Every structure is written in C-alpha cells, then in structure tokens.
Coordinates of C-alpha atoms and ligand atoms in Angstrom, one line a residue:
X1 CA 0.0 0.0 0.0
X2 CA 1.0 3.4 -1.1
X3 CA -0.1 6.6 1.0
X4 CA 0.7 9.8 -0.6
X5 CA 0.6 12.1 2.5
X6 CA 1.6 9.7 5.3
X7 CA 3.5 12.3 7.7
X8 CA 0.8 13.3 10.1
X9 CA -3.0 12.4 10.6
X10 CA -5.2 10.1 9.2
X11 CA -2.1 9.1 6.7
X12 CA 0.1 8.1 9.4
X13 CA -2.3 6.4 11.9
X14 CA -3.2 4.1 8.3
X15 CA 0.5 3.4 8.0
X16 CA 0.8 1.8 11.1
X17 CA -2.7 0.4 11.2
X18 CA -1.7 -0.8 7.6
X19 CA 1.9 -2.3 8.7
X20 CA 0.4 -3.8 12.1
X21 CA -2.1 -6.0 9.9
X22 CA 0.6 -7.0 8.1
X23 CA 1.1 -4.8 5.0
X24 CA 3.8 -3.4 2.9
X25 CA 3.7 0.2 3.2
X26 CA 5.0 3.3 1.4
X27 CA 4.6 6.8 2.9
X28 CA 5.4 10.1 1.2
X29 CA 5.3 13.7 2.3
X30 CA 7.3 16.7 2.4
X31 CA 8.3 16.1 6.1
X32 CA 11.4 13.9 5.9
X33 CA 12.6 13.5 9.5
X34 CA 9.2 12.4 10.6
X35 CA 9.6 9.8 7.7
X36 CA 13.0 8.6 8.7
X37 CA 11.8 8.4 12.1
X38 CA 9.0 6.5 11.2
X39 CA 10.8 3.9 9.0
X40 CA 13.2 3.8 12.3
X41 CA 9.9 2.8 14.8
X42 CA 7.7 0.9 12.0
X43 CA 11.3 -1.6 10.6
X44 CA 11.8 -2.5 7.4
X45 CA 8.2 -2.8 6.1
X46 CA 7.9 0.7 5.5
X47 CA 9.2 2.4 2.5
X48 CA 8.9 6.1 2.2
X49 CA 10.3 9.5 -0.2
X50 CA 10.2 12.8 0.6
X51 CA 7.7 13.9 -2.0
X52 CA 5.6 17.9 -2.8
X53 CA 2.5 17.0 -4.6
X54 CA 2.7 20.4 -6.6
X55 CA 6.0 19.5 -8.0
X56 CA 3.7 17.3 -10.5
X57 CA 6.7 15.3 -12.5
X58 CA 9.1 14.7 -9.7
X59 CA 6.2 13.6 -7.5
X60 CA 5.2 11.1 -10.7
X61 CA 9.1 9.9 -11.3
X62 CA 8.9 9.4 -7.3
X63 CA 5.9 7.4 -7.0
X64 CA 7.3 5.2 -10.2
X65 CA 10.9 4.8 -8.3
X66 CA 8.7 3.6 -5.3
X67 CA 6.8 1.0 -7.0
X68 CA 10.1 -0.1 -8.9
X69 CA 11.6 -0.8 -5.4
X70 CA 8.3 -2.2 -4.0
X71 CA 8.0 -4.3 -6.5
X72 CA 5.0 -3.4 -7.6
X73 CA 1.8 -1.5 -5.8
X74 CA -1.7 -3.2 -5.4
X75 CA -3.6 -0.4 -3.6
X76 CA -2.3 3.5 -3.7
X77 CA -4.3 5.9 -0.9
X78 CA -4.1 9.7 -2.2
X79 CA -4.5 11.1 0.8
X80 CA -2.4 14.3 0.7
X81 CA -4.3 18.0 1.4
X82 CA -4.6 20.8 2.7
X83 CA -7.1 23.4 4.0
X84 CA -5.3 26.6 4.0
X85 CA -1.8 27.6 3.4
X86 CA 0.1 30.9 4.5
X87 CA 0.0 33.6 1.5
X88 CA 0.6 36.9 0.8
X89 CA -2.8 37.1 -0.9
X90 CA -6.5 35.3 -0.9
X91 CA -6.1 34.6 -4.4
X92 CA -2.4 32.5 -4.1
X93 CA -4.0 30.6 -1.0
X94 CA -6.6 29.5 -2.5
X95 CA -4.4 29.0 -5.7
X96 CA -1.9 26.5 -3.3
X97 CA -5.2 24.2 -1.9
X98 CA -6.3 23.4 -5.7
X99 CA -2.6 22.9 -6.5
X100 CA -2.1 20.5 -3.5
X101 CA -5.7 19.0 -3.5
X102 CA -6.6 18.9 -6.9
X103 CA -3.5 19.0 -9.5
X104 CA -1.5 17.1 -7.0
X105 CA -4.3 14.6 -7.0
X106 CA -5.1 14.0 -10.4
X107 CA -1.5 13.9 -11.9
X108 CA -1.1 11.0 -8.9
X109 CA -4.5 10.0 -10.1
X110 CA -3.3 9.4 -13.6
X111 CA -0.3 7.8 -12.8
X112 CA -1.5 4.7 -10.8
X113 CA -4.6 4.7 -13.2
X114 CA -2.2 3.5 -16.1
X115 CA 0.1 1.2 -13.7
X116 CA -3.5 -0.7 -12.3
X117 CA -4.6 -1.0 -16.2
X118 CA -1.2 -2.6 -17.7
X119 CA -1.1 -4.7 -14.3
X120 CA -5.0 -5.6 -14.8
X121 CA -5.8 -4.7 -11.1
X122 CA -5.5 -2.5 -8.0
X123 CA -7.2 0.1 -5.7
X124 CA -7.4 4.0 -5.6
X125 CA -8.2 5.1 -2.4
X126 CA -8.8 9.0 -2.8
X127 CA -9.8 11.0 0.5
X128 CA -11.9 13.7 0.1
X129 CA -14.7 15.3 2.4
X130 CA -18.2 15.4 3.7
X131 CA -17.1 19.1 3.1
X132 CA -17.3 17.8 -1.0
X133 CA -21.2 18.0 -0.5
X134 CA -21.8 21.6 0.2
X135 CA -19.9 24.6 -0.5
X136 CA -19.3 26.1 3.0
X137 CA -19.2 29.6 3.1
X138 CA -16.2 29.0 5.6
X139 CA -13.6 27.6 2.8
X140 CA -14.5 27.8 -0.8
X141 CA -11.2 26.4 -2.5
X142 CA -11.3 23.3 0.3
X143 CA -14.9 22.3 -0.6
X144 CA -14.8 22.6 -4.2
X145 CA -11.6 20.7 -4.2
X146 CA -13.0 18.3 -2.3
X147 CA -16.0 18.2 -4.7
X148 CA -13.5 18.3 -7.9
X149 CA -12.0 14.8 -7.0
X150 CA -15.1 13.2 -5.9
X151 CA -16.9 14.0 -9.1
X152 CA -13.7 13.3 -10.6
X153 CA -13.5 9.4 -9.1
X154 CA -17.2 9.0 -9.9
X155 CA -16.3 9.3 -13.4
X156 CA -13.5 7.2 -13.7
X157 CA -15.8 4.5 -11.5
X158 CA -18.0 4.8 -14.0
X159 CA -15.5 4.2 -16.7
X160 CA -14.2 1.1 -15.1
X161 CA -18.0 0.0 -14.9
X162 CA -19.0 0.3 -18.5
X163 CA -15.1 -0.5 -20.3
X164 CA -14.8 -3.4 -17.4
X165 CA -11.6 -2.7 -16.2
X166 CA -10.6 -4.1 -12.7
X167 CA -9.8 -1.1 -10.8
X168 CA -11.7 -0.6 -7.3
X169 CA -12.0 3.5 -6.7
X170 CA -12.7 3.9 -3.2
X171 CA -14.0 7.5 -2.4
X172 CA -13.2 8.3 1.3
X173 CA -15.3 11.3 3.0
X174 CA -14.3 11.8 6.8
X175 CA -16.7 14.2 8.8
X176 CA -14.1 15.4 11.5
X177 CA -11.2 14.2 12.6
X178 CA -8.2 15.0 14.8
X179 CA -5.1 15.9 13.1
X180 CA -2.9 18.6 12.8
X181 CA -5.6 20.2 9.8
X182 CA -8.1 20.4 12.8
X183 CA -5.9 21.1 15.7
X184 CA -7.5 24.1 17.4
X185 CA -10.2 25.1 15.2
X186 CA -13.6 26.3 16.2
X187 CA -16.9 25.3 15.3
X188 CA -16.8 21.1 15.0
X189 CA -18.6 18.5 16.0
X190 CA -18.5 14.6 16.2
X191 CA -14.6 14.9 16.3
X192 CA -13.3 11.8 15.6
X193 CA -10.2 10.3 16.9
X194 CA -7.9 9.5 14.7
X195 CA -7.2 5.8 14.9
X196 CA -10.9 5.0 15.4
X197 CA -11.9 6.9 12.5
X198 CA -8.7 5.0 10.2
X199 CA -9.6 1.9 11.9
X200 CA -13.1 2.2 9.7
X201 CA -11.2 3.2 6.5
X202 CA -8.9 0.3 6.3
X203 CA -11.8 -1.8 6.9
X204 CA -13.7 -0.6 4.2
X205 CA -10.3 -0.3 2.0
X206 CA -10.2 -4.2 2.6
X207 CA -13.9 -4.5 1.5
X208 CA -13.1 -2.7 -1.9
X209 CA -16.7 -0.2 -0.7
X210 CA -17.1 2.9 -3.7
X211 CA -17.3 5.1 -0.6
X212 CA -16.3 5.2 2.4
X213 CA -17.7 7.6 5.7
X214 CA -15.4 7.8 8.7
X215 CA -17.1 7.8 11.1
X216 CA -20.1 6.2 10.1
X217 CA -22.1 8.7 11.8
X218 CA -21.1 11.0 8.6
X219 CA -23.0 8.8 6.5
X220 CA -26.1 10.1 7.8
X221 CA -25.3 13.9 7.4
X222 CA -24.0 13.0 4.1
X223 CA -27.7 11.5 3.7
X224 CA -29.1 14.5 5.0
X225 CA -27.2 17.2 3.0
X226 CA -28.1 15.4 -0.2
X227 CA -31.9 15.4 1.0
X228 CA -31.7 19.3 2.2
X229 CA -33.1 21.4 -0.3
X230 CA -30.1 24.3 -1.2
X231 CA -32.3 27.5 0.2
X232 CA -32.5 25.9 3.9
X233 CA -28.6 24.6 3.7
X234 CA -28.3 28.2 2.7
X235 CA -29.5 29.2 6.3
X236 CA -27.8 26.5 8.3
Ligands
NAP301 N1 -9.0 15.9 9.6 C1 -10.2 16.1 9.1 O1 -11.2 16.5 9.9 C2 -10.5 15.8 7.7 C3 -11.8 15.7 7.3 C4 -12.1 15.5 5.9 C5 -11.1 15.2 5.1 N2 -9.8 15.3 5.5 C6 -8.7 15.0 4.5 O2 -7.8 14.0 5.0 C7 -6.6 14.2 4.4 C8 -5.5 14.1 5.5 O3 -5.6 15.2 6.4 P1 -5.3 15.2 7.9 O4 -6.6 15.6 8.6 O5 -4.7 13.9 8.3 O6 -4.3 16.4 8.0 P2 -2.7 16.5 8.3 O7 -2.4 15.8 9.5 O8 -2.4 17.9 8.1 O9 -2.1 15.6 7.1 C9 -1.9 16.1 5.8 C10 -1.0 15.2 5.0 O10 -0.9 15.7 3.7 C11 0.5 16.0 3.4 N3 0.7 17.1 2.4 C12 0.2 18.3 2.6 N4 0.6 19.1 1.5 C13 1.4 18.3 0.8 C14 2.2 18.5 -0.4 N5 2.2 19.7 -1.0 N6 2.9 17.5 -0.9 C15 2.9 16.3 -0.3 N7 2.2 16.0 0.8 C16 1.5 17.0 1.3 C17 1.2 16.3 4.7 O11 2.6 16.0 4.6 P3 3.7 17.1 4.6 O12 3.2 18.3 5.4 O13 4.9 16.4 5.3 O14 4.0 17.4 3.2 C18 0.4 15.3 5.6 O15 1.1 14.0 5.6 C19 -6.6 15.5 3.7 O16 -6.8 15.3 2.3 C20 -7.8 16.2 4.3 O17 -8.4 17.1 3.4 C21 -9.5 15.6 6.8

C-alpha cells in the first residue's frame, strides 16, 4: 500500500494500522525527519520518499521509483491536502489548496490509473470530504476541491464499470477528525479520533466499498445534506 501524505494524521495512523495487519507500506510527504523516524519505529516494512504533490513530474518519477523498489503497488491511498496555506494574498492561498488538493491529485491519479490497467488490477483510495457535499461559506477552494476529486472518481468509477476494467476507486469522506488540519479550530462536531476513524477506512479499503464515511455517523449527514433542499442549507 502506497499513502501519498503519510506524515501526520489520518495518513500516518493508516501506516501503522496498515503495517500492524501485516502490509507493505510506502509513505510520502514533504516532512522527511518524521519519515525517517517512522521507517526507524515501523522496521523495514515501510518504505517512504520525501515527495511535494505540486512538484507534479518529480512527485510522478517518485511514486514510479517507489513501485520499482516495492516491486509493484496493489492499492495506492491519495491522501495528501490541505485546508489553508500561509499567502501573501486570498487569491495565491486558494491557488496553493487546488494545487495540492486537486493537481497534486489527479497527476497521482493518472499515474497509478495506467500502472493498475497494464497490471489488470488494483485500488485508488482517494480521501476527500463530507465538506465535498456543500460549498461552506467558511472555505470555498477546500470544498470545491473536495467536490472536484469526488466527481472526478465518480467518473472514472464509472469508466471502469461500462469499459470493465478491474480497478476498485474507493471514495473516502471523513466528517471530523483530529489531526494537525483540525488542531485548534472552532466550530466542529463529532470529532473523531484519529485511529478509530482509520480503523473504519482500512476496513472498508479491505472490503473494496465505492465510498467510504469515517465515522459512520457521517454517513447520515452525508444523507441529510443530499436530501436538504439548497435554500435551507443556505440558512444553516
Ligand atoms: N482531519 C479532518 O477532519 C479531515 C476531514 C475530511 C477530510 N480530510 C482530509 O484528509 C486528508 C489528511 O488530512 P489530515 O486531517 O490527516 O491532516 P494532516 O495531519 O495535516 O495531514 C496532511 C498530510 O498531507 C501531506 N501534504 C500536505 N501538503 C502536501 C504537499 N504539497 N505535498 C505532499 N504532501 C502534502 C502532509 O505531509 P507534509 O506536510 O509532510 O508534506 C500530511 O502528511 C486531507 O486530504 C484532508 O483534506 C481531513
């Protein structure tokens, strides 16, 4: 298993959920002294490069180069994003979270597309957001990135369905969790710790599910948003 954003968070608690049950794991991130001290606690099992998602070649050369020393990758998790970044100006911040959250995404996206289709089989694991559902008037580039890669693994779903290609897409929305994206901020609910709420995903990784909601409660606001007419979300 490959987890693009494995420094912190949800992508590290899965690395060492992963590795406990037995795995073969590669993490990636910009961080690289968290990575080489978590190669140093998790052993030999875990692989990792120091990897920007925006740098969209080098981050696809990187990704080959870990597959080559792998030998090979059955299940990748895109789990890299961000919510905010520091910038001189609204525009550039807002600029950075589609850079990390969507290019990054989708030229990772692409990459392990191809390698699943010449190898006949695999699993994208993409994590968006219950926040893909609504556009909140807190963080408009987050939720429409969010939505842009939901939509966008719909379609390919979709593609696999009607061309009948082998290639699970598993479309991963967390409500809240703890991690360093929602350390200290106001206003959440239903926070959910960390390992409990990756505990779930692996599980429905392993199951091969279309979506995933972690925790499951977020299922049922994901139920409800769909079902709430636009002019009362408006007013929520
Ligand atoms: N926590 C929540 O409540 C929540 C809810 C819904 C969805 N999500 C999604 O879950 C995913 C993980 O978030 P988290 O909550 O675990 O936050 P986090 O602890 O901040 O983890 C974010 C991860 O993304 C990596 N990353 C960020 N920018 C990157 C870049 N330019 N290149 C490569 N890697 C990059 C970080 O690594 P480096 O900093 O080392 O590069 C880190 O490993 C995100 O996609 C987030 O949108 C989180």
């Amino acid at each position: 298993m490959i987890i693009i954003g494995a420094t912190s968070g949800i992508g590290e608690s899965l690395a060492r959920q992963a590795i406990k049950k037995g795995y073969i794991v590669a993490g990636t991130g910009r961080r690289k002294d968290r990575l080489i001290s978590m190669r140093e606690e998790l052993g030999e099992h875990f692989y990792f490069r120091e990897m920007d998602v925006t740098n969209f070649e080098e981050a696809s050369d990187k990704l080959h180069s870990l597959i080559e020393e792998m030998n090979g990758m059955d299940i990748i998790v895109l789990n890299a994003g961000i919510a905010n970044a520091p910038s001189s100006s609204i525009t550039s911040m807002e600029q950075t979270v589609t850079d990390v959250n969507v290019k990054g995404f989708i030229q990772l996206f692409g990459e392990s597309f191809q390698y699943f289709r010449k190898a006949g089989t695999g699993q994208i694991v993409g994590i968006s957001s219950i926040a893909s559902l609504f556009g909140s008037a807190r963080n408009a580039p987050y939720a429409a990135s969010k939505a842009y890669i939901s939509t966008y693994m719909q379609a390919y779903r979709n593609r696999c369905i009607t061309s009948n290609i082998d290639i699970t897409i598993t479309d991963c929305k967390p409500g809240f969790v703890e991690s360093e994206m929602t350390e200290g901020k106001k206003g959440m609910f239903w926070v959910a710790d960390t390992e409990k709420a990756v505990k779930q995903l692996l599980i429905d990784i392993e199951k091969r599910k279309a979506y995933s909601y972690v925790t499951r409660r977020w299922r049922l606001v994901a139920w409800l948003i769909k079902m709430t007419p636009n002019w009362i979300l408006e007013r929520v």
